[in-house]
Amino acid sequence: MLPSNKALILKRSPIFASLNDDELSELANLATGRNIMSSEFIFWEGDTADWFYVVAEGKVKALKHSSSGKEFIIAFFGPGEMVGEVAVFGNKPYPASAQAVVETKVLAIKRKEFLSFLANRPQVALRIINVLGERLRDAQNRLRDFAGERVEQRLAGILLMLSAKLGLFPLQGVLLRF
């Protein structure tokens, strides 16, 4: 993948969209393109977090496995979204696994190189903090919904969230009554 193509992919990410051309070029030079087959894992829960990823094409799901082997999907990520950055910033193992839902292309950026890049760009670091804060808010809202809502309301909320995120369900304008 050419550096100019990598820069265009990074530019689509809300976090990197405001970088100037020189900064995008510098970041693109740090990125390595990877093709991920459908159902292939990008990383596993507990792996050392040496890389984070930006989805270029396709779809990635973050998931956890229970001790009985049951899979719990935490989130879906599409083009322009980062995957694995939480562990990279915390210098901890990945808290969940990431798996391609369809054939997917990602840009992989090494932890140490990215942290060096961020050292002189606090505005990018602040944007990442905002994204992580939004994810935390979403997780807290989901926990609240699981604890306090009726099953029908939880199901409707999940369907609406999936519709907005993945475009799988034509639910716009549908009145859901339970």
PDB file of C-alpha atoms in Angstrom:
ATOM      1  CA  MET A   1       0.000   0.000   0.000  1.00  0.00           C
ATOM      2  CA  LEU A   2       1.429   3.374  -1.009  1.00  0.00           C
ATOM      3  CA  PRO A   3       2.036   6.032   1.672  1.00  0.00           C
ATOM      4  CA  SER A   4      -0.336   8.410  -0.141  1.00  0.00           C
ATOM      5  CA  ASN A   5      -3.111   5.790   0.049  1.00  0.00           C
ATOM      6  CA  LYS A   6      -2.395   5.298   3.752  1.00  0.00           C
ATOM      7  CA  ALA A   7      -2.625   9.058   4.298  1.00  0.00           C
ATOM      8  CA  LEU A   8      -6.049   9.123   2.588  1.00  0.00           C
ATOM      9  CA  ILE A   9      -7.265   6.281   4.813  1.00  0.00           C
ATOM     10  CA  LEU A  10      -6.022   8.062   7.932  1.00  0.00           C
ATOM     11  CA  LYS A  11      -7.647  11.307   6.780  1.00  0.00           C
ATOM     12  CA  ARG A  12     -11.047   9.516   6.845  1.00  0.00           C
ATOM     13  CA  SER A  13     -10.630   8.847  10.548  1.00  0.00           C
ATOM     14  CA  PRO A  14     -12.264  11.528  12.705  1.00  0.00           C
ATOM     15  CA  ILE A  15      -9.245  11.443  14.995  1.00  0.00           C
ATOM     16  CA  PHE A  16      -6.733  12.174  12.257  1.00  0.00           C
ATOM     17  CA  ALA A  17      -8.898  14.264   9.903  1.00  0.00           C
ATOM     18  CA  SER A  18      -7.534  17.601  11.093  1.00  0.00           C
ATOM     19  CA  LEU A  19      -3.873  16.676  10.682  1.00  0.00           C
ATOM     20  CA  ASN A  20      -2.053  18.679   8.027  1.00  0.00           C
ATOM     21  CA  ASP A  21      -0.545  16.931   4.992  1.00  0.00           C
ATOM     22  CA  ASP A  22       2.944  16.686   6.529  1.00  0.00           C
ATOM     23  CA  GLU A  23       1.578  15.125   9.733  1.00  0.00           C
ATOM     24  CA  LEU A  24      -0.607  12.698   7.766  1.00  0.00           C
ATOM     25  CA  SER A  25       2.373  11.743   5.631  1.00  0.00           C
ATOM     26  CA  GLU A  26       4.519  11.174   8.727  1.00  0.00           C
ATOM     27  CA  LEU A  27       1.840   9.025  10.337  1.00  0.00           C
ATOM     28  CA  ALA A  28       1.243   7.124   7.078  1.00  0.00           C
ATOM     29  CA  ASN A  29       4.945   6.255   6.978  1.00  0.00           C
ATOM     30  CA  LEU A  30       4.551   4.625  10.404  1.00  0.00           C
ATOM     31  CA  ALA A  31       1.634   2.479   9.204  1.00  0.00           C
ATOM     32  CA  THR A  32       1.817  -0.994   7.734  1.00  0.00           C
ATOM     33  CA  GLY A  33      -1.032  -2.270   5.569  1.00  0.00           C
ATOM     34  CA  ARG A  34      -2.481  -5.694   6.354  1.00  0.00           C
ATOM     35  CA  ASN A  35      -5.123  -7.774   4.614  1.00  0.00           C
ATOM     36  CA  ILE A  36      -7.263  -9.798   7.011  1.00  0.00           C
ATOM     37  CA  MET A  37      -9.404 -12.665   5.775  1.00  0.00           C
ATOM     38  CA  SER A  38     -13.005 -13.004   6.949  1.00  0.00           C
ATOM     39  CA  SER A  39     -13.121 -14.615  10.436  1.00  0.00           C
ATOM     40  CA  GLU A  40      -9.355 -14.152  10.918  1.00  0.00           C
ATOM     41  CA  PHE A  41      -8.287 -12.686  14.252  1.00  0.00           C
ATOM     42  CA  ILE A  42      -6.247  -9.483  14.217  1.00  0.00           C
ATOM     43  CA  PHE A  43      -5.296  -9.981  17.852  1.00  0.00           C
ATOM     44  CA  TRP A  44      -6.398 -12.076  20.802  1.00  0.00           C
ATOM     45  CA  GLU A  45      -7.472 -11.011  24.254  1.00  0.00           C
ATOM     46  CA  GLY A  46      -4.421 -11.087  26.512  1.00  0.00           C
ATOM     47  CA  ASP A  47      -1.876 -10.573  23.713  1.00  0.00           C
ATOM     48  CA  THR A  48       0.764  -7.912  24.253  1.00  0.00           C
ATOM     49  CA  ALA A  49      -0.545  -4.662  22.778  1.00  0.00           C
ATOM     50  CA  ASP A  50       2.337  -3.613  20.551  1.00  0.00           C
ATOM     51  CA  TRP A  51       0.076  -2.351  17.728  1.00  0.00           C
ATOM     52  CA  PHE A  52      -3.202  -0.569  17.197  1.00  0.00           C
ATOM     53  CA  TYR A  53      -5.191  -0.615  13.977  1.00  0.00           C
ATOM     54  CA  VAL A  54      -7.221   1.704  11.785  1.00  0.00           C
ATOM     55  CA  VAL A  55      -9.835  -0.050   9.653  1.00  0.00           C
ATOM     56  CA  ALA A  56      -9.308   0.878   5.981  1.00  0.00           C
ATOM     57  CA  GLU A  57     -11.994  -1.373   4.464  1.00  0.00           C
ATOM     58  CA  GLY A  58     -14.326  -3.980   5.859  1.00  0.00           C
ATOM     59  CA  LYS A  59     -15.651  -4.579   9.346  1.00  0.00           C
ATOM     60  CA  VAL A  60     -14.058  -5.749  12.608  1.00  0.00           C
ATOM     61  CA  LYS A  61     -15.763  -6.989  15.735  1.00  0.00           C
ATOM     62  CA  ALA A  62     -14.336  -6.793  19.242  1.00  0.00           C
ATOM     63  CA  LEU A  63     -15.306  -9.792  21.331  1.00  0.00           C
ATOM     64  CA  LYS A  64     -14.667 -11.640  24.544  1.00  0.00           C
ATOM     65  CA  HIS A  65     -15.020 -15.347  25.229  1.00  0.00           C
ATOM     66  CA  SER A  66     -16.502 -16.696  28.450  1.00  0.00           C
ATOM     67  CA  SER A  67     -14.880 -19.594  30.311  1.00  0.00           C
ATOM     68  CA  SER A  68     -17.461 -21.849  28.636  1.00  0.00           C
ATOM     69  CA  GLY A  69     -16.380 -20.605  25.211  1.00  0.00           C
ATOM     70  CA  LYS A  70     -19.424 -18.428  24.549  1.00  0.00           C
ATOM     71  CA  GLU A  71     -18.675 -15.356  22.425  1.00  0.00           C
ATOM     72  CA  PHE A  72     -19.763 -11.882  23.544  1.00  0.00           C
ATOM     73  CA  ILE A  73     -19.571  -9.145  20.917  1.00  0.00           C
ATOM     74  CA  ILE A  74     -18.547  -5.845  22.472  1.00  0.00           C
ATOM     75  CA  ALA A  75     -18.459  -3.564  19.429  1.00  0.00           C
ATOM     76  CA  PHE A  76     -18.161  -3.302  15.667  1.00  0.00           C
ATOM     77  CA  PHE A  77     -15.647  -1.072  13.878  1.00  0.00           C
ATOM     78  CA  GLY A  78     -15.760   0.149  10.288  1.00  0.00           C
ATOM     79  CA  PRO A  79     -13.606   2.258   7.980  1.00  0.00           C
ATOM     80  CA  GLY A  80     -11.772   5.076   9.744  1.00  0.00           C
ATOM     81  CA  GLU A  81     -12.233   3.626  13.226  1.00  0.00           C
ATOM     82  CA  MET A  82      -9.409   2.584  15.556  1.00  0.00           C
ATOM     83  CA  VAL A  83      -9.160  -0.872  17.123  1.00  0.00           C
ATOM     84  CA  GLY A  84      -6.881  -1.860  19.978  1.00  0.00           C
ATOM     85  CA  GLU A  85      -5.869   1.643  21.010  1.00  0.00           C
ATOM     86  CA  VAL A  86      -7.130   1.275  24.594  1.00  0.00           C
ATOM     87  CA  ALA A  87      -4.516  -1.365  25.374  1.00  0.00           C
ATOM     88  CA  VAL A  88      -1.815   0.521  23.489  1.00  0.00           C
ATOM     89  CA  PHE A  89      -2.295   3.659  25.583  1.00  0.00           C
ATOM     90  CA  GLY A  90      -2.570   1.739  28.829  1.00  0.00           C
ATOM     91  CA  ASN A  91       0.462  -0.430  28.020  1.00  0.00           C
ATOM     92  CA  LYS A  92      -1.640  -3.441  29.022  1.00  0.00           C
ATOM     93  CA  PRO A  93      -2.598  -6.613  27.149  1.00  0.00           C
ATOM     94  CA  TYR A  94      -5.548  -6.376  24.768  1.00  0.00           C
ATOM     95  CA  PRO A  95      -8.761  -6.567  26.887  1.00  0.00           C
ATOM     96  CA  ALA A  96     -10.686  -8.298  24.079  1.00  0.00           C
ATOM     97  CA  SER A  97     -10.065 -10.055  20.785  1.00  0.00           C
ATOM     98  CA  ALA A  98     -10.550  -8.423  17.372  1.00  0.00           C
ATOM     99  CA  GLN A  99     -11.828 -10.454  14.427  1.00  0.00           C
ATOM    100  CA  ALA A 100     -12.595  -9.521  10.830  1.00  0.00           C
ATOM    101  CA  VAL A 101     -16.289  -9.930  10.014  1.00  0.00           C
ATOM    102  CA  VAL A 102     -15.619  -9.780   6.267  1.00  0.00           C
ATOM    103  CA  GLU A 103     -12.418  -9.507   4.257  1.00  0.00           C
ATOM    104  CA  THR A 104     -10.834  -6.440   5.803  1.00  0.00           C
ATOM    105  CA  LYS A 105      -7.881  -4.130   5.270  1.00  0.00           C
ATOM    106  CA  VAL A 106      -6.283  -2.372   8.214  1.00  0.00           C
ATOM    107  CA  LEU A 107      -3.402  -0.038   8.863  1.00  0.00           C
ATOM    108  CA  ALA A 108      -1.251  -1.251  11.756  1.00  0.00           C
ATOM    109  CA  ILE A 109       0.758   1.291  13.738  1.00  0.00           C
ATOM    110  CA  LYS A 110       3.372   0.274  16.286  1.00  0.00           C
ATOM    111  CA  ARG A 111       2.768   1.490  19.839  1.00  0.00           C
ATOM    112  CA  LYS A 112       6.169   3.059  20.523  1.00  0.00           C
ATOM    113  CA  GLU A 113       6.261   4.898  17.194  1.00  0.00           C
ATOM    114  CA  PHE A 114       2.735   6.251  17.654  1.00  0.00           C
ATOM    115  CA  LEU A 115       3.428   7.473  21.181  1.00  0.00           C
ATOM    116  CA  SER A 116       6.492   9.312  19.832  1.00  0.00           C
ATOM    117  CA  PHE A 117       4.295  10.838  17.119  1.00  0.00           C
ATOM    118  CA  LEU A 118       1.749  11.962  19.754  1.00  0.00           C
ATOM    119  CA  ALA A 119       4.383  13.509  22.015  1.00  0.00           C
ATOM    120  CA  ASN A 120       4.412  16.661  19.845  1.00  0.00           C
ATOM    121  CA  ARG A 121       0.700  16.629  18.944  1.00  0.00           C
ATOM    122  CA  PRO A 122      -1.463  17.051  22.043  1.00  0.00           C
ATOM    123  CA  GLN A 123      -4.513  17.928  19.909  1.00  0.00           C
ATOM    124  CA  VAL A 124      -4.517  14.380  18.478  1.00  0.00           C
ATOM    125  CA  ALA A 125      -4.137  12.905  21.963  1.00  0.00           C
ATOM    126  CA  LEU A 126      -7.139  14.962  23.131  1.00  0.00           C
ATOM    127  CA  ARG A 127      -9.260  13.675  20.232  1.00  0.00           C
ATOM    128  CA  ILE A 128      -8.355  10.106  21.154  1.00  0.00           C
ATOM    129  CA  ILE A 129      -9.335  10.800  24.767  1.00  0.00           C
ATOM    130  CA  ASN A 130     -12.707  12.090  23.509  1.00  0.00           C
ATOM    131  CA  VAL A 131     -13.275   8.923  21.450  1.00  0.00           C
ATOM    132  CA  LEU A 132     -12.371   6.715  24.404  1.00  0.00           C
ATOM    133  CA  GLY A 133     -14.646   8.757  26.668  1.00  0.00           C
ATOM    134  CA  GLU A 134     -17.529   8.291  24.232  1.00  0.00           C
ATOM    135  CA  ARG A 135     -16.943   4.520  24.186  1.00  0.00           C
ATOM    136  CA  LEU A 136     -16.947   4.478  27.982  1.00  0.00           C
ATOM    137  CA  ARG A 137     -20.231   6.424  28.030  1.00  0.00           C
ATOM    138  CA  ASP A 138     -21.756   3.937  25.560  1.00  0.00           C
ATOM    139  CA  ALA A 139     -20.607   0.995  27.693  1.00  0.00           C
ATOM    140  CA  GLN A 140     -22.086   2.580  30.823  1.00  0.00           C
ATOM    141  CA  ASN A 141     -25.383   3.184  29.027  1.00  0.00           C
ATOM    142  CA  ARG A 142     -25.482  -0.442  27.898  1.00  0.00           C
ATOM    143  CA  LEU A 143     -24.843  -1.625  31.453  1.00  0.00           C
ATOM    144  CA  ARG A 144     -27.646   0.604  32.711  1.00  0.00           C
ATOM    145  CA  ASP A 145     -29.960  -0.798  30.046  1.00  0.00           C
ATOM    146  CA  PHE A 146     -29.104  -4.391  30.941  1.00  0.00           C
ATOM    147  CA  ALA A 147     -29.721  -3.752  34.602  1.00  0.00           C
ATOM    148  CA  GLY A 148     -32.859  -1.664  34.455  1.00  0.00           C
ATOM    149  CA  GLU A 149     -34.808  -2.227  31.264  1.00  0.00           C
ATOM    150  CA  ARG A 150     -37.274  -4.927  30.299  1.00  0.00           C
ATOM    151  CA  VAL A 151     -36.042  -7.530  27.823  1.00  0.00           C
ATOM    152  CA  GLU A 152     -38.183  -6.076  25.033  1.00  0.00           C
ATOM    153  CA  GLN A 153     -36.730  -2.598  25.545  1.00  0.00           C
ATOM    154  CA  ARG A 154     -33.165  -3.949  25.616  1.00  0.00           C
ATOM    155  CA  LEU A 155     -33.775  -5.879  22.401  1.00  0.00           C
ATOM    156  CA  ALA A 156     -35.260  -2.836  20.671  1.00  0.00           C
ATOM    157  CA  GLY A 157     -32.310  -0.709  21.792  1.00  0.00           C
ATOM    158  CA  ILE A 158     -29.794  -3.256  20.493  1.00  0.00           C
ATOM    159  CA  LEU A 159     -31.591  -3.506  17.139  1.00  0.00           C
ATOM    160  CA  LEU A 160     -31.609   0.275  16.779  1.00  0.00           C
ATOM    161  CA  MET A 161     -27.900   0.487  17.711  1.00  0.00           C
ATOM    162  CA  LEU A 162     -27.015  -2.237  15.180  1.00  0.00           C
ATOM    163  CA  SER A 163     -29.117  -0.529  12.541  1.00  0.00           C
ATOM    164  CA  ALA A 164     -27.295   2.757  13.079  1.00  0.00           C
ATOM    165  CA  LYS A 165     -23.851   1.146  13.266  1.00  0.00           C
ATOM    166  CA  LEU A 166     -24.106  -1.524  10.574  1.00  0.00           C
ATOM    167  CA  GLY A 167     -27.088  -0.544   8.475  1.00  0.00           C
ATOM    168  CA  LEU A 168     -28.374  -4.115   8.690  1.00  0.00           C
ATOM    169  CA  PHE A 169     -31.948  -3.466   9.679  1.00  0.00           C
ATOM    170  CA  PRO A 170     -34.268  -1.032   7.874  1.00  0.00           C
ATOM    171  CA  LEU A 171     -35.778   0.281  11.120  1.00  0.00           C
ATOM    172  CA  GLN A 172     -35.862   3.993  10.399  1.00  0.00           C
ATOM    173  CA  GLY A 173     -39.354   5.263  10.859  1.00  0.00           C
ATOM    174  CA  VAL A 174     -40.567   2.018  12.423  1.00  0.00           C
ATOM    175  CA  LEU A 175     -42.459   2.453  15.668  1.00  0.00           C
ATOM    176  CA  LEU A 176     -41.515  -0.294  18.102  1.00  0.00           C
ATOM    177  CA  ARG A 177     -44.134  -1.048  20.784  1.00  0.00           C
ATOM    178  CA  PHE A 178     -43.801  -3.533  23.603  1.00  0.00           C
TER     179      PHE A 178
END
